[in-house]
Short mmCIF file of C-alpha atoms in Angstrom, two decimals:
data_model
loop_
_atom_site.label_atom_id
_atom_site.label_comp_id
_atom_site.label_asym_id
_atom_site.label_seq_id
_atom_site.Cartn_x
_atom_site.Cartn_y
_atom_site.Cartn_z
CA ALA A 1 0.00 0.00 0.00
CA GLN A 2 1.15 3.52 -0.72
CA SER A 3 2.12 5.69 2.23
CA VAL A 4 4.03 8.82 3.15
CA ALA A 5 5.77 9.72 6.37
CA GLN A 6 6.55 13.14 7.73
CA PRO A 7 8.97 12.44 10.57
CA GLU A 8 8.85 15.90 12.14
CA ASP A 9 5.74 17.22 13.85
CA GLN A 10 7.23 20.71 13.94
CA VAL A 11 10.09 22.56 12.28
CA ASN A 12 11.36 25.85 13.66
CA VAL A 13 13.46 28.19 11.57
CA ALA A 14 14.53 31.82 11.75
CA GLU A 15 13.32 34.22 9.10
CA GLY A 16 15.81 34.46 6.25
CA ASN A 17 17.27 31.01 6.89
CA PRO A 18 16.73 28.07 4.54
CA LEU A 19 14.02 25.61 5.51
CA THR A 20 13.47 21.92 4.85
CA VAL A 21 10.34 19.91 5.59
CA LYS A 22 10.94 16.18 5.24
CA CYS A 23 8.83 13.55 3.54
CA THR A 24 9.54 9.92 2.73
CA TYR A 25 7.30 7.68 0.70
CA SER A 26 6.55 4.03 0.09
CA VAL A 27 4.90 3.07 -3.19
CA SER A 28 4.65 0.17 -5.55
CA GLY A 29 5.24 1.49 -9.01
CA ASN A 30 5.90 5.08 -10.02
CA PRO A 31 5.47 7.69 -7.29
CA TYR A 32 3.21 10.66 -7.86
CA LEU A 33 3.99 13.07 -5.03
CA PHE A 34 2.42 16.34 -3.91
CA TRP A 35 2.97 19.07 -1.34
CA TYR A 36 0.15 21.15 0.12
CA VAL A 37 0.07 23.92 2.70
CA GLN A 38 -2.76 24.70 5.10
CA TYR A 39 -3.22 28.01 6.89
CA PRO A 40 -5.47 28.23 9.97
CA ASN A 41 -9.15 27.69 9.20
CA ARG A 42 -8.42 27.26 5.51
CA GLY A 43 -8.38 24.42 3.04
CA LEU A 44 -5.25 22.98 1.49
CA GLN A 45 -3.33 25.00 -1.07
CA PHE A 46 -1.34 23.17 -3.74
CA LEU A 47 2.39 23.95 -3.74
CA LEU A 48 3.99 21.53 -6.20
CA LYS A 49 4.04 17.99 -7.52
CA TYR A 50 6.41 15.41 -8.90
CA ILE A 51 5.16 13.25 -11.72
CA THR A 52 8.25 12.48 -13.77
CA GLY A 53 11.33 14.18 -15.12
CA ASP A 54 13.60 16.63 -13.33
CA ASN A 55 14.24 15.67 -9.72
CA LEU A 56 14.08 19.29 -8.59
CA VAL A 57 10.53 20.57 -8.78
CA LYS A 58 9.77 24.26 -8.45
CA GLY A 59 6.44 25.38 -7.05
CA SER A 60 4.48 28.29 -5.68
CA TYR A 61 5.70 30.98 -3.27
CA GLY A 62 9.39 30.15 -3.83
CA PHE A 63 9.12 26.56 -2.64
CA GLU A 64 10.84 23.66 -4.32
CA ALA A 65 11.14 19.96 -3.63
CA GLU A 66 13.81 17.42 -4.38
CA PHE A 67 12.77 13.94 -5.46
CA ASN A 68 15.30 11.28 -4.45
CA LYS A 69 14.43 7.82 -5.68
CA SER A 70 17.23 5.98 -3.88
CA GLN A 71 16.27 7.50 -0.54
CA THR A 72 12.52 7.46 -1.34
CA SER A 73 12.30 11.06 -0.21
CA PHE A 74 10.56 14.18 -1.43
CA HIS A 75 11.71 16.98 0.87
CA LEU A 76 10.22 20.48 0.60
CA LYS A 77 12.70 23.35 0.63
CA LYS A 78 12.89 27.11 0.47
CA PRO A 79 16.14 29.11 0.36
CA SER A 80 14.93 31.93 2.62
CA ALA A 81 12.01 31.50 5.00
CA LEU A 82 9.40 34.16 5.67
CA VAL A 83 7.28 34.58 8.79
CA SER A 84 4.26 34.26 6.50
CA ASP A 85 5.39 30.72 5.58
CA SER A 86 4.34 29.58 9.05
CA ALA A 87 1.63 26.99 8.44
CA LEU A 88 0.89 23.27 8.33
CA TYR A 89 2.52 21.38 5.46
CA PHE A 90 1.30 18.08 4.06
CA CYS A 91 3.06 15.64 1.78
CA ALA A 92 0.82 13.30 -0.21
CA VAL A 93 1.12 10.40 -2.64
CA ARG A 94 -1.39 9.30 -5.26
CA ASP A 95 -2.31 5.68 -4.74
CA SER A 96 -3.45 3.07 -7.22
CA ALA A 97 -7.07 4.11 -6.77
CA ASP A 98 -6.23 7.72 -7.65
CA LYS A 99 -6.91 9.05 -4.17
CA LEU A 100 -4.41 11.11 -2.21
CA ILE A 101 -2.77 9.53 0.82
CA PHE A 102 -1.57 12.27 3.14
CA GLY A 103 1.18 12.38 5.72
CA THR A 104 0.45 13.50 9.24
CA GLY A 105 1.59 17.04 8.54
CA THR A 106 4.49 19.19 9.73
CA ARG A 107 3.93 22.49 11.43
CA LEU A 108 6.43 25.06 10.23
CA GLN A 109 7.13 27.95 12.57
CA VAL A 110 9.24 30.80 11.21
CA PHE A 111 10.49 33.20 13.87
CA PRO A 112 11.28 36.85 13.12
CA LYS B 1 -11.18 31.14 -12.62
CA ALA B 2 -13.12 30.73 -9.43
CA GLY B 3 -11.80 28.15 -6.99
CA VAL B 4 -13.58 25.31 -5.29
CA THR B 5 -16.41 26.55 -3.12
CA GLN B 6 -18.02 24.75 -0.22
CA THR B 7 -21.19 25.58 1.66
CA PRO B 8 -21.89 26.05 4.42
CA ARG B 9 -18.56 26.99 5.97
CA TYR B 10 -19.66 26.18 9.50
CA LEU B 11 -22.34 23.88 10.81
CA ILE B 12 -23.47 22.83 14.27
CA LYS B 13 -25.65 19.76 14.64
CA THR B 14 -26.69 17.43 17.43
CA ARG B 15 -26.22 13.69 17.65
CA GLY B 16 -28.66 11.70 15.59
CA GLN B 17 -29.31 14.44 13.06
CA GLN B 18 -28.26 14.32 9.46
CA VAL B 19 -26.32 16.88 7.45
CA THR B 20 -25.70 17.69 3.79
CA LEU B 21 -22.58 19.51 2.61
CA SER B 22 -22.18 21.02 -0.81
CA CYS B 23 -19.19 21.47 -3.10
CA SER B 24 -18.88 23.33 -6.39
CA PRO B 25 -15.74 22.38 -8.32
CA ILE B 26 -13.57 24.56 -10.48
CA SER B 27 -15.22 25.13 -13.84
CA GLY B 28 -14.32 22.32 -16.22
CA HIS B 29 -13.30 19.90 -13.49
CA ARG B 30 -15.21 16.65 -13.55
CA SER B 31 -13.72 14.82 -10.58
CA VAL B 32 -14.70 15.68 -7.02
CA SER B 33 -13.17 14.06 -3.96
CA TRP B 34 -14.11 14.43 -0.31
CA TYR B 35 -11.79 14.21 2.69
CA GLN B 36 -12.31 14.33 6.44
CA GLN B 37 -9.72 16.11 8.56
CA THR B 38 -9.54 15.56 12.31
CA PRO B 39 -6.72 16.19 14.81
CA GLY B 40 -6.56 12.50 15.69
CA GLN B 41 -6.87 10.82 12.31
CA GLY B 42 -5.49 13.51 10.04
CA LEU B 43 -6.70 13.70 6.45
CA GLN B 44 -8.72 10.70 5.35
CA PHE B 45 -10.29 10.01 1.98
CA LEU B 46 -14.05 9.60 1.93
CA PHE B 47 -14.99 9.12 -1.72
CA GLU B 48 -14.50 10.37 -5.25
CA TYR B 49 -17.04 11.09 -7.95
CA PHE B 50 -16.48 11.38 -11.66
CA SER B 51 -19.22 11.97 -14.20
CA GLU B 52 -21.93 11.41 -11.58
CA THR B 53 -20.50 8.00 -10.60
CA GLN B 54 -18.73 7.08 -7.41
CA ARG B 55 -15.37 5.85 -8.56
CA ASN B 56 -13.58 5.30 -5.25
CA LYS B 57 -14.59 4.96 -1.65
CA GLY B 58 -12.62 5.14 1.59
CA ASN B 59 -13.11 3.18 4.78
CA PHE B 60 -16.05 5.02 6.26
CA PRO B 61 -19.38 3.59 7.42
CA GLY B 62 -22.45 3.66 5.21
CA ARG B 63 -23.74 6.72 7.10
CA PHE B 64 -21.43 8.71 4.86
CA SER B 65 -22.72 9.03 1.32
CA GLY B 66 -22.43 11.37 -1.57
CA ARG B 67 -23.54 12.17 -5.04
CA GLN B 68 -22.55 14.23 -8.03
CA PHE B 69 -24.80 16.13 -10.36
CA SER B 70 -24.54 16.60 -14.11
CA ASN B 71 -22.86 20.00 -13.62
CA SER B 72 -20.17 18.26 -11.49
CA ARG B 73 -21.37 19.83 -8.27
CA SER B 74 -21.26 17.35 -5.43
CA GLU B 75 -22.96 16.83 -2.11
CA MET B 76 -22.06 14.60 0.77
CA ASN B 77 -24.50 13.47 3.40
CA VAL B 78 -23.90 12.14 6.87
CA SER B 79 -26.82 10.50 8.59
CA THR B 80 -27.28 9.70 12.28
CA LEU B 81 -24.48 12.02 13.33
CA GLU B 82 -22.08 10.94 16.05
CA LEU B 83 -19.79 13.09 18.17
CA GLY B 84 -16.81 11.63 16.33
CA ASP B 85 -18.07 13.07 13.05
CA SER B 86 -16.98 16.52 14.19
CA ALA B 87 -14.35 17.46 11.66
CA LEU B 88 -13.32 19.71 8.80
CA TYR B 89 -14.74 18.26 5.59
CA LEU B 90 -12.73 19.17 2.54
CA CYS B 91 -13.76 18.90 -1.05
CA ALA B 92 -11.22 18.80 -3.88
CA SER B 93 -11.69 18.95 -7.61
CA SER B 94 -9.50 17.92 -10.51
CA LEU B 95 -9.87 17.73 -14.26
CA ALA B 96 -10.39 14.01 -14.56
CA GLY B 97 -8.99 12.48 -11.40
CA SER B 98 -6.07 10.81 -13.13
CA TYR B 99 -2.71 10.07 -11.51
CA THR B 100 -1.10 13.24 -12.76
CA ASP B 101 -3.98 15.63 -12.08
CA THR B 102 -3.68 18.12 -9.28
CA GLN B 103 -6.49 18.21 -6.76
CA TYR B 104 -7.51 21.72 -5.75
CA PHE B 105 -9.17 22.07 -2.40
CA GLY B 106 -12.00 24.22 -1.14
CA PRO B 107 -11.93 26.04 2.21
CA GLY B 108 -13.83 23.24 3.93
CA THR B 109 -16.94 22.91 6.03
CA ARG B 110 -16.35 22.79 9.76
CA LEU B 111 -18.93 20.43 11.27
CA THR B 112 -19.46 20.37 15.02
CA VAL B 113 -21.66 17.64 16.49
CA LEU B 114 -22.97 18.29 19.99
#
């Protein structure tokens, strides 16, 4: 069965520093991976996805993610964090029935 | 293009009642999926509709049901509400629900069961 793991419940980073939110996956077949962000009392906003091709995927709001097949990882990154990036981040994988399987989420806190 | 809209945004019900939530997908999107988000269980898939047919279903009891109309709008219904049904219910739409499609989410309906 497809699954994703987000090993960190919370990530703290100072504004202006680079940030990384980790995600590892387990799939049979090709992985189709997604990152979403959720602000308080809001739905999920799509950031980026990996379907095939270049291992470095660029997305919205300056975020990017690196797909690493050997390590089965799809970590979300941003070179310089903003206080406004503070939110809940979800990694997800598309399973064989086309539904999204989500990780447990990582709360990102960016301090001024 | 307008995003996914969900109504109502907030709902308070009592145990035993039933509730209907509505979702309007992005124009041109034919696939609508529903998810339940709770602090304890996280985000869980409820079901997916495509062209008025339920194509996938998650592991939820039969009290949870849904339907899709010819204009792709979708409703989900929960009957005989239980306290544990309190959650944020999210609707997502995509073009055709294929592997590579992106699902775009609405703001959700916050259901509180008293």
